[in-house]
mmCIF file of C-alpha atoms in Angstrom:
data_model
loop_
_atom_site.group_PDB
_atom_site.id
_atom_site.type_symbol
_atom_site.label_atom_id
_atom_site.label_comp_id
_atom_site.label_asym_id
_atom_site.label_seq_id
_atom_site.Cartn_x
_atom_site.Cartn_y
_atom_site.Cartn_z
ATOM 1 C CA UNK A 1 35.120 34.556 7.230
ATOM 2 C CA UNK A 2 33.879 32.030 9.786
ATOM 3 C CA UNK A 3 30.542 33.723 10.099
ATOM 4 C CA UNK A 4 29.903 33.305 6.585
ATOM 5 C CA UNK A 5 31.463 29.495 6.960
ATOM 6 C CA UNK A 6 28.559 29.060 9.715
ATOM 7 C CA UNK A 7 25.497 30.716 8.094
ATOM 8 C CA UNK A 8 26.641 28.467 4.342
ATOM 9 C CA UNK A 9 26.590 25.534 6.482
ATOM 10 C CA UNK A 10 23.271 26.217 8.348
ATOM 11 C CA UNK A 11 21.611 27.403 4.833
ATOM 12 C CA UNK A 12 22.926 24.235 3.520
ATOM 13 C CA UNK A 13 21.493 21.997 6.402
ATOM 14 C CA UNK A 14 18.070 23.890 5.974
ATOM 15 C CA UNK A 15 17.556 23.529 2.418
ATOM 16 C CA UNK A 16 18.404 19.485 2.918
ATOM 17 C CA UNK A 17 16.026 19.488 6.069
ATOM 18 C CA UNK A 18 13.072 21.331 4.436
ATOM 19 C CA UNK A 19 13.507 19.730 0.890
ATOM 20 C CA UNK A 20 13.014 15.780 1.919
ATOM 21 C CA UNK A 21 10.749 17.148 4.570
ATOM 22 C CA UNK A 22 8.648 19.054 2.008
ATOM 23 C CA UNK A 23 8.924 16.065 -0.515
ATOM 24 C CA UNK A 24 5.509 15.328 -1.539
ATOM 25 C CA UNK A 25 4.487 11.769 -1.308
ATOM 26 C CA UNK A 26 1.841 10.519 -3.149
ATOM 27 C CA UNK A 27 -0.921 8.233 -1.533
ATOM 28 C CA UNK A 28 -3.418 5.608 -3.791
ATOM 29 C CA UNK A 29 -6.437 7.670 -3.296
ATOM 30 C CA UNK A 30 -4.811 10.402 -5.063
ATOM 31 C CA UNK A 31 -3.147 8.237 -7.858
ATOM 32 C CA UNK A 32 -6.349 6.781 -8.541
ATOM 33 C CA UNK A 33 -7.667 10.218 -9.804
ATOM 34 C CA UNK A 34 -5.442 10.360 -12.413
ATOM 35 C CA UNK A 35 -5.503 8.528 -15.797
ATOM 36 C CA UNK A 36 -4.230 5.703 -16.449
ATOM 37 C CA UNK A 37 -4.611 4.585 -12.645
ATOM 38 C CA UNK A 38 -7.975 5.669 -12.880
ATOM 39 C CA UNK A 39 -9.187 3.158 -15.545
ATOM 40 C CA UNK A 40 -6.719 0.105 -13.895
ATOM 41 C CA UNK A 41 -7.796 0.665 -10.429
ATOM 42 C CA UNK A 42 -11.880 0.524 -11.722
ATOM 43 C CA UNK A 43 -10.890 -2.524 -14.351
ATOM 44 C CA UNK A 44 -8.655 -4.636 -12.006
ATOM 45 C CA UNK A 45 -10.233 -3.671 -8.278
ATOM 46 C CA UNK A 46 -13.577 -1.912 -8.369
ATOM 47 C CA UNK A 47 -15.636 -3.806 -10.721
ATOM 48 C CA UNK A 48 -14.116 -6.912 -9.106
ATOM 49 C CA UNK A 49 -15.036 -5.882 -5.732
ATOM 50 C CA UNK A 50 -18.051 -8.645 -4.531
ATOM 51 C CA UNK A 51 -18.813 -7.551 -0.925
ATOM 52 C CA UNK A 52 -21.186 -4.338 -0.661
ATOM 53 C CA UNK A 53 -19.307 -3.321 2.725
ATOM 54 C CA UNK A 54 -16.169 -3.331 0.828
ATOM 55 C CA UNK A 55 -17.320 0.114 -0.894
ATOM 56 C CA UNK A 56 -14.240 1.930 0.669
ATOM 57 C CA UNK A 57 -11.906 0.051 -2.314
ATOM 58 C CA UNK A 58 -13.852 2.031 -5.081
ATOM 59 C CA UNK A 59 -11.510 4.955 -4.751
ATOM 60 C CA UNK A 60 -8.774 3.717 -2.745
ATOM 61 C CA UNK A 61 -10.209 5.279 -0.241
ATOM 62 C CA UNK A 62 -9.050 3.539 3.128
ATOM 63 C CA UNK A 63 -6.464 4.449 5.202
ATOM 64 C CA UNK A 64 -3.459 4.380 3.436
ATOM 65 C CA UNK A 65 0.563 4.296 3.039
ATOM 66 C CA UNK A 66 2.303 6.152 0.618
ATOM 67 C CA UNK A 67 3.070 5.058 -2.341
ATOM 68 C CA UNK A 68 7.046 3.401 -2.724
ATOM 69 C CA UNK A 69 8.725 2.245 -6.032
ATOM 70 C CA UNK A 70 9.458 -1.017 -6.265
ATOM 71 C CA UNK A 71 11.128 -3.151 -9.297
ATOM 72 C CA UNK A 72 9.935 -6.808 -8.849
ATOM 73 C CA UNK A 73 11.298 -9.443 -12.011
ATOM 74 C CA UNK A 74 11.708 -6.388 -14.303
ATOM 75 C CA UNK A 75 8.864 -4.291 -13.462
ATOM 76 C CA UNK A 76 8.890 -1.280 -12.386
ATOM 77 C CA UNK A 77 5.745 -0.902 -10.043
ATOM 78 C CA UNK A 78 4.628 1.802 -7.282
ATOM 79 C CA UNK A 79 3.777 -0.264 -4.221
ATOM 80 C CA UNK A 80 1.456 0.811 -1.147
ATOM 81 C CA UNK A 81 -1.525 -0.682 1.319
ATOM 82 C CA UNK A 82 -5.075 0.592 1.837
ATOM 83 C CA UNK A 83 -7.630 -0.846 4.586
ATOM 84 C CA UNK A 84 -10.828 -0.220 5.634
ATOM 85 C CA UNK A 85 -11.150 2.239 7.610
ATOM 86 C CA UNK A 86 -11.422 1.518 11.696
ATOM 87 C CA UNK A 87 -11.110 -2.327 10.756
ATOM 88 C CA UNK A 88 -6.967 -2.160 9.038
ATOM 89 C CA UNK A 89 -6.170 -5.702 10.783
ATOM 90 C CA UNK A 90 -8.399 -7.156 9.471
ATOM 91 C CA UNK A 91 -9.529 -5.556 6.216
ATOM 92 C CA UNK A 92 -6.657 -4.797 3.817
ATOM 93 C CA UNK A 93 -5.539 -4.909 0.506
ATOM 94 C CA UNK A 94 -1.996 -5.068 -0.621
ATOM 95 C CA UNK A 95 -1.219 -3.671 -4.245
ATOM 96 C CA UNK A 96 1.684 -3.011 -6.910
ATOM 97 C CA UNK A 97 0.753 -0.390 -9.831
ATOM 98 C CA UNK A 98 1.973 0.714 -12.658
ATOM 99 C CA UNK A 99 0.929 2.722 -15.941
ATOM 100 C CA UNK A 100 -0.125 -0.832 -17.695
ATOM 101 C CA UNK A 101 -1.127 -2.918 -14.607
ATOM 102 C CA UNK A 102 -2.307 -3.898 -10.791
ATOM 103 C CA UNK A 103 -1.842 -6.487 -9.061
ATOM 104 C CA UNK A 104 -3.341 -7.214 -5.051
ATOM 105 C CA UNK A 105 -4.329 -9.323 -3.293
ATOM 106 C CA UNK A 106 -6.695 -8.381 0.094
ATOM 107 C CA UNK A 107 -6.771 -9.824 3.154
ATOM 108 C CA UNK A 108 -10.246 -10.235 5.154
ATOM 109 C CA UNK A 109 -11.196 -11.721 8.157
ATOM 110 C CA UNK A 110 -14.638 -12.722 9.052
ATOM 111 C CA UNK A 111 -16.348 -10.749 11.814
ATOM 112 C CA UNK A 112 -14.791 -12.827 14.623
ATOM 113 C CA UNK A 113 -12.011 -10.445 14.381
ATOM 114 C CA UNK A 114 -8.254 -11.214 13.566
ATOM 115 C CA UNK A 115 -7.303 -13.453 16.374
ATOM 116 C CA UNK A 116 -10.279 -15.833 16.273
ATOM 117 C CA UNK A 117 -11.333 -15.726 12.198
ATOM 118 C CA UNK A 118 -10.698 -17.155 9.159
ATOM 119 C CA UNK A 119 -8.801 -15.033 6.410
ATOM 120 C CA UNK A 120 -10.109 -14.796 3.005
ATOM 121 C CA UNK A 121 -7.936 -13.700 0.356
ATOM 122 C CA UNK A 122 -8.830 -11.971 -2.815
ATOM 123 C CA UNK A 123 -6.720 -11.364 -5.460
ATOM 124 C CA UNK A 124 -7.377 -8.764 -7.949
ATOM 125 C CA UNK A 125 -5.690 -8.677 -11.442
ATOM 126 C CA UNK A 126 -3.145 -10.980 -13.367
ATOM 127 C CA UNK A 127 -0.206 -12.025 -11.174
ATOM 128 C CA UNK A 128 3.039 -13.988 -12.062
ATOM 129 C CA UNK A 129 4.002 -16.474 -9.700
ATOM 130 C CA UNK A 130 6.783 -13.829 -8.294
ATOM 131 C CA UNK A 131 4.251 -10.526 -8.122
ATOM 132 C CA UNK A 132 1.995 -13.029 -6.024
ATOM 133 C CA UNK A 133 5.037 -14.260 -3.508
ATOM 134 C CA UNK A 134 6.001 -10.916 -2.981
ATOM 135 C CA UNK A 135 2.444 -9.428 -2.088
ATOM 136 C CA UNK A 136 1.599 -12.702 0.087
ATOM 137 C CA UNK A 137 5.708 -12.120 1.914
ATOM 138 C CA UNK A 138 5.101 -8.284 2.559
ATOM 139 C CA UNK A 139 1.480 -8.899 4.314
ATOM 140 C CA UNK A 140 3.180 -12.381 6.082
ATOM 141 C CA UNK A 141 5.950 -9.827 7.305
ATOM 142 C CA UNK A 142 4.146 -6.933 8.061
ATOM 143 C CA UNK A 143 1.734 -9.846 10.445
ATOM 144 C CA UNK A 144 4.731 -11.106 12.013
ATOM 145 C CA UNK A 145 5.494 -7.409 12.841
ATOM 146 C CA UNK A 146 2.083 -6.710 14.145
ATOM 147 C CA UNK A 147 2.415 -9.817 16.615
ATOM 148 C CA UNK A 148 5.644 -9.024 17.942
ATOM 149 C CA UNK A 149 3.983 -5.594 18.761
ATOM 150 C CA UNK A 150 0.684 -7.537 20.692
ATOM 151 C CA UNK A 151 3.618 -9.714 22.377
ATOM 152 C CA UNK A 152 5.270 -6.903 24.027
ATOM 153 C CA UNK A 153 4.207 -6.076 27.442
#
């Protein structure tokens, strides 16, 4: 009886283990693929995008984070980063998605790097007032994380 207590338990624990470590997540450049991101990411980012070296946006294909849902007013949106590859502090643009819409703004410094540059910001689509505070708060939070981590001995 306790053998069979033991081996339920372990079973148990493995099918938790390997099912969220299995869980697929889902990254922009693969999103973008598909229809309808396909036709919002070229409307509201490609065709906006002005700088030639800036050619890694046309497919979301940076470096990126999965994608995380995110309800913002009440809109549901998928939220996530890409940035240029080798250059992600100071290339980056931050995005929310959904079926009907995008929304992101990207961050750029000039070539003196992030320390020493200016940052030009981009925005891409049609924001309300609280999609645009919430995209400008997660990159001011994620920058203040980034800092603390230069800080640290």
């Amino acid at each position: 009886m306790r053998k069979s207590k033991v081996i339920t338990i372990a079973a148990t624990f493995w099918v938790l283990v390997t099912g969220f470590a299995s869980a697929k997540e889902i990254y922009p450049f693969d999103l973008v693929k598909k229809q309808p991101y396909k036709a919002i990411w070229g409307q509201e980012v490609w065709r906006e995008v002005r700088d030639k070296n800036d050619d890694w946006l046309k497919g979301a294909g940076g470096v990126a984070t999965p994608l995380e849902p995110v309800i913002i007013g009440s809109q549901k949106y998928q939220r996530a980063t890409v940035c240029e590859p080798h250059n992600c502090s100071d290339n980056i643009i931050y995005f929310l998605i959904n079926s009907r819409k995008l929304v992101g703004i990207q961050f750029k410094h000039n070539d003196n790097g992030y320390l020493n540059g200016y940052l030009n910001v981009i925005r891409y689509g049609s924001r309300s007032r609280i999609e645009e505070n919430y995209l400008i708060n997660w990159y001011k939070r994620d920058q203040q994380k980034l800092e603390a981590m230069l800080e640290k001995p």
